[in-house]
Amino acid sequence: LTVWDAQTDTAQTLVTSDLAITLMALAWRPDGQALAYDVTGMVWSLNVIGLDGAPLQTRIVDRYAKMIPQLGGWSPDGQVLLTWLGPTSPPHRENGLPLWVIPESDAEPRCLEERVLPWSDYVDWSPSSKQIAFIGGAGRESWVNKGLAITDPETLLPRWLVDSTEQAPLQPSW
């Protein structure tokens, strides 16, 4: 993975590997000083690197491809990453995966909700990074068994605004 500086017309290689891997999702930290990415292949992992390519974090690693990360992005303050984590099989992914909160500090990742469809438009941070709105519920259909909740990324205690039997909530936004 190489990034280019358009102002100086220079390139910086950030990621190289001897392993057979594929870079999947990329997400720049809001301050532009770090990049989160997930990889698949010989090793499945979620990584954060600095602009010089120096590794800042390697968080989730699975050498057996049982539970793989799918990057969801940064909080607006750049302190927390969201990622879905689950089996590689499409039926599992299509029925919703656990959504995890991963602090940039070395604090342990924690599960926000057990079943959230792995679509970025099903999750939205408040501009202050103090709350997360999400659509939760099992099943691949977006209009059945889905509820709308908000939670604090510290406590992870959801407050359900729309019950999964009332409506079909879509695309939460602040």
mmCIF file of C-alpha atoms in Angstrom:
data_model
loop_
_atom_site.group_PDB
_atom_site.id
_atom_site.type_symbol
_atom_site.label_atom_id
_atom_site.label_comp_id
_atom_site.label_asym_id
_atom_site.label_seq_id
_atom_site.Cartn_x
_atom_site.Cartn_y
_atom_site.Cartn_z
ATOM 1 C CA LEU A 1 0.000 0.000 0.000
ATOM 2 C CA THR A 2 1.534 3.261 -1.118
ATOM 3 C CA VAL A 3 0.229 6.774 -0.490
ATOM 4 C CA TRP A 4 1.089 9.816 -2.563
ATOM 5 C CA ASP A 5 1.504 13.383 -1.354
ATOM 6 C CA ALA A 6 0.005 15.506 -4.136
ATOM 7 C CA GLN A 7 1.701 18.694 -2.898
ATOM 8 C CA THR A 8 5.243 17.303 -2.951
ATOM 9 C CA ASP A 9 4.677 14.613 -5.595
ATOM 10 C CA THR A 10 6.298 12.014 -3.340
ATOM 11 C CA ALA A 11 5.272 8.472 -2.440
ATOM 12 C CA GLN A 12 5.496 6.584 0.839
ATOM 13 C CA THR A 13 5.011 2.825 1.014
ATOM 14 C CA LEU A 14 3.019 2.021 4.136
ATOM 15 C CA VAL A 15 2.339 -1.706 3.876
ATOM 16 C CA THR A 16 4.391 -4.500 2.368
ATOM 17 C CA SER A 17 4.086 -8.210 3.011
ATOM 18 C CA ASP A 18 5.693 -11.497 2.106
ATOM 19 C CA LEU A 19 2.418 -13.248 2.861
ATOM 20 C CA ALA A 20 -0.353 -13.814 0.363
ATOM 21 C CA ILE A 21 -2.744 -11.157 1.672
ATOM 22 C CA THR A 22 -5.382 -8.830 0.310
ATOM 23 C CA LEU A 23 -5.938 -5.382 1.763
ATOM 24 C CA MET A 24 -9.633 -4.957 2.293
ATOM 25 C CA ALA A 25 -11.188 -1.861 3.862
ATOM 26 C CA LEU A 26 -9.176 1.273 4.593
ATOM 27 C CA ALA A 27 -10.101 4.108 6.967
ATOM 28 C CA TRP A 28 -8.051 7.233 7.642
ATOM 29 C CA ARG A 29 -8.165 8.463 11.234
ATOM 30 C CA PRO A 30 -9.938 11.846 11.186
ATOM 31 C CA ASP A 31 -6.706 13.722 11.938
ATOM 32 C CA GLY A 32 -5.099 12.093 8.873
ATOM 33 C CA GLN A 33 -2.129 10.793 10.890
ATOM 34 C CA ALA A 34 -2.980 7.070 10.888
ATOM 35 C CA LEU A 35 -4.643 4.516 8.669
ATOM 36 C CA ALA A 36 -6.653 1.496 9.768
ATOM 37 C CA TYR A 37 -6.969 -1.433 7.399
ATOM 38 C CA ASP A 38 -7.976 -5.056 7.472
ATOM 39 C CA VAL A 39 -6.322 -7.864 5.567
ATOM 40 C CA THR A 40 -7.411 -11.300 4.469
ATOM 41 C CA GLY A 41 -5.430 -14.267 3.271
ATOM 42 C CA MET A 42 -2.798 -16.179 5.224
ATOM 43 C CA VAL A 43 -3.564 -13.999 8.256
ATOM 44 C CA TRP A 44 -6.767 -12.104 9.008
ATOM 45 C CA SER A 45 -6.123 -8.951 11.001
ATOM 46 C CA LEU A 46 -7.106 -5.383 11.770
ATOM 47 C CA ASN A 47 -4.132 -3.012 11.795
ATOM 48 C CA VAL A 48 -3.351 0.662 12.389
ATOM 49 C CA ILE A 49 -0.237 2.301 10.942
ATOM 50 C CA GLY A 50 1.266 5.776 11.028
ATOM 51 C CA LEU A 51 2.075 7.904 7.987
ATOM 52 C CA ASP A 52 5.649 6.586 8.058
ATOM 53 C CA GLY A 53 4.390 2.993 7.801
ATOM 54 C CA ALA A 54 5.286 2.216 11.415
ATOM 55 C CA PRO A 55 2.755 -0.167 12.981
ATOM 56 C CA LEU A 56 0.740 1.482 15.726
ATOM 57 C CA GLN A 57 -1.568 -1.456 16.474
ATOM 58 C CA THR A 58 -2.419 -4.923 15.327
ATOM 59 C CA ARG A 59 -5.633 -5.758 17.072
ATOM 60 C CA ILE A 60 -7.548 -8.759 15.829
ATOM 61 C CA VAL A 61 -5.533 -11.615 14.406
ATOM 62 C CA ASP A 62 -6.929 -14.965 13.303
ATOM 63 C CA ARG A 63 -4.609 -17.400 11.579
ATOM 64 C CA TYR A 64 -7.373 -19.939 10.982
ATOM 65 C CA ALA A 65 -9.933 -17.724 9.207
ATOM 66 C CA LYS A 66 -12.714 -18.492 11.667
ATOM 67 C CA MET A 67 -13.422 -14.968 12.860
ATOM 68 C CA ILE A 68 -12.469 -12.188 10.481
ATOM 69 C CA PRO A 69 -12.680 -8.419 10.942
ATOM 70 C CA GLN A 70 -14.599 -6.129 8.648
ATOM 71 C CA LEU A 71 -13.573 -2.545 9.327
ATOM 72 C CA GLY A 72 -16.385 -0.136 10.128
ATOM 73 C CA GLY A 73 -14.365 3.075 10.555
ATOM 74 C CA TRP A 74 -13.201 5.603 13.139
ATOM 75 C CA SER A 75 -15.094 7.688 15.652
ATOM 76 C CA PRO A 76 -15.013 11.410 14.754
ATOM 77 C CA ASP A 77 -12.459 12.053 17.528
ATOM 78 C CA GLY A 78 -10.199 9.265 16.212
ATOM 79 C CA GLN A 79 -10.133 7.389 19.518
ATOM 80 C CA VAL A 80 -12.231 4.327 18.649
ATOM 81 C CA LEU A 81 -12.540 1.936 15.714
ATOM 82 C CA LEU A 82 -15.639 -0.059 14.912
ATOM 83 C CA THR A 83 -15.378 -3.467 13.296
ATOM 84 C CA TRP A 84 -17.657 -6.372 12.636
ATOM 85 C CA LEU A 85 -16.142 -9.692 13.633
ATOM 86 C CA GLY A 86 -17.468 -13.034 12.517
ATOM 87 C CA PRO A 87 -17.180 -16.167 10.435
ATOM 88 C CA THR A 88 -16.073 -16.021 6.827
ATOM 89 C CA SER A 89 -19.121 -17.790 5.453
ATOM 90 C CA PRO A 90 -21.596 -15.531 3.605
ATOM 91 C CA PRO A 91 -24.697 -16.946 5.351
ATOM 92 C CA HIS A 92 -23.323 -15.908 8.732
ATOM 93 C CA ARG A 93 -22.335 -12.450 7.518
ATOM 94 C CA GLU A 94 -25.664 -11.897 5.784
ATOM 95 C CA ASN A 95 -27.576 -12.605 9.004
ATOM 96 C CA GLY A 96 -25.681 -10.030 11.036
ATOM 97 C CA LEU A 97 -22.389 -10.098 12.909
ATOM 98 C CA PRO A 98 -21.200 -8.850 16.269
ATOM 99 C CA LEU A 99 -20.153 -5.194 16.073
ATOM 100 C CA TRP A 100 -17.090 -4.404 18.181
ATOM 101 C CA VAL A 101 -15.764 -1.183 19.703
ATOM 102 C CA ILE A 102 -11.960 -1.083 19.648
ATOM 103 C CA PRO A 103 -10.348 1.778 21.591
ATOM 104 C CA GLU A 104 -7.158 3.173 20.084
ATOM 105 C CA SER A 105 -5.629 2.769 23.524
ATOM 106 C CA ASP A 106 -4.645 -0.738 24.508
ATOM 107 C CA ALA A 107 -8.014 -1.296 26.184
ATOM 108 C CA GLU A 108 -9.752 -4.541 25.309
ATOM 109 C CA PRO A 109 -12.185 -4.593 22.377
ATOM 110 C CA ARG A 110 -15.805 -4.949 23.487
ATOM 111 C CA CYS A 111 -18.916 -6.145 21.703
ATOM 112 C CA LEU A 112 -21.440 -3.361 21.112
ATOM 113 C CA GLU A 113 -24.202 -5.606 19.720
ATOM 114 C CA GLU A 114 -24.385 -9.287 18.741
ATOM 115 C CA ARG A 115 -26.267 -8.885 15.446
ATOM 116 C CA VAL A 116 -25.735 -5.928 13.140
ATOM 117 C CA LEU A 117 -25.701 -6.287 9.370
ATOM 118 C CA PRO A 118 -22.142 -5.501 8.227
ATOM 119 C CA TRP A 119 -23.087 -2.378 6.309
ATOM 120 C CA SER A 120 -21.571 0.975 7.220
ATOM 121 C CA ASP A 121 -24.899 2.754 6.732
ATOM 122 C CA TYR A 122 -26.309 0.769 9.683
ATOM 123 C CA VAL A 123 -24.020 2.616 12.134
ATOM 124 C CA ASP A 124 -23.378 6.313 12.751
ATOM 125 C CA TRP A 125 -21.323 8.159 15.352
ATOM 126 C CA SER A 126 -22.574 11.352 16.925
ATOM 127 C CA PRO A 127 -20.342 14.302 15.916
ATOM 128 C CA SER A 128 -19.002 14.448 19.504
ATOM 129 C CA SER A 129 -18.103 10.704 19.517
ATOM 130 C CA LYS A 130 -20.159 10.355 22.709
ATOM 131 C CA GLN A 131 -22.855 8.124 21.192
ATOM 132 C CA ILE A 132 -23.310 5.550 18.467
ATOM 133 C CA ALA A 133 -26.607 5.019 16.667
ATOM 134 C CA PHE A 134 -27.077 1.597 15.102
ATOM 135 C CA ILE A 135 -29.606 -0.759 13.562
ATOM 136 C CA GLY A 136 -29.489 -4.106 15.358
ATOM 137 C CA GLY A 137 -31.211 -7.424 14.851
ATOM 138 C CA ALA A 138 -30.716 -10.813 13.253
ATOM 139 C CA GLY A 139 -31.675 -11.787 9.729
ATOM 140 C CA ARG A 140 -30.539 -10.716 6.293
ATOM 141 C CA GLU A 141 -33.660 -8.697 5.489
ATOM 142 C CA SER A 142 -33.239 -5.026 6.291
ATOM 143 C CA TRP A 143 -36.972 -4.525 6.933
ATOM 144 C CA VAL A 144 -37.608 -7.403 9.373
ATOM 145 C CA ASN A 145 -36.487 -7.836 12.995
ATOM 146 C CA LYS A 146 -34.403 -4.656 13.112
ATOM 147 C CA GLY A 147 -34.441 -2.046 15.845
ATOM 148 C CA LEU A 148 -32.838 1.379 16.231
ATOM 149 C CA ALA A 149 -30.700 2.049 19.292
ATOM 150 C CA ILE A 150 -28.187 4.523 20.609
ATOM 151 C CA THR A 151 -25.413 3.727 23.042
ATOM 152 C CA ASP A 152 -22.458 5.288 24.772
ATOM 153 C CA PRO A 153 -19.161 3.738 23.561
ATOM 154 C CA GLU A 154 -17.986 3.532 27.176
ATOM 155 C CA THR A 155 -20.947 1.744 28.760
ATOM 156 C CA LEU A 156 -22.313 -0.048 25.659
ATOM 157 C CA LEU A 157 -25.774 -0.080 27.217
ATOM 158 C CA PRO A 158 -28.166 0.365 24.279
ATOM 159 C CA ARG A 159 -31.280 2.497 24.547
ATOM 160 C CA TRP A 160 -33.706 1.123 21.970
ATOM 161 C CA LEU A 161 -35.619 3.911 20.267
ATOM 162 C CA VAL A 162 -37.463 1.667 17.818
ATOM 163 C CA ASP A 163 -38.339 -1.915 18.749
ATOM 164 C CA SER A 164 -37.627 -4.586 16.155
ATOM 165 C CA THR A 165 -41.367 -5.266 15.755
ATOM 166 C CA GLU A 166 -42.532 -1.652 15.299
ATOM 167 C CA GLN A 167 -40.925 -0.303 12.121
ATOM 168 C CA ALA A 168 -38.133 -0.897 9.625
ATOM 169 C CA PRO A 169 -35.467 1.645 10.634
ATOM 170 C CA LEU A 170 -32.760 2.441 8.098
ATOM 171 C CA GLN A 171 -29.610 4.577 7.970
ATOM 172 C CA PRO A 172 -29.327 6.233 11.371
ATOM 173 C CA SER A 173 -27.821 9.698 11.224
ATOM 174 C CA TRP A 174 -27.187 12.538 13.620
#
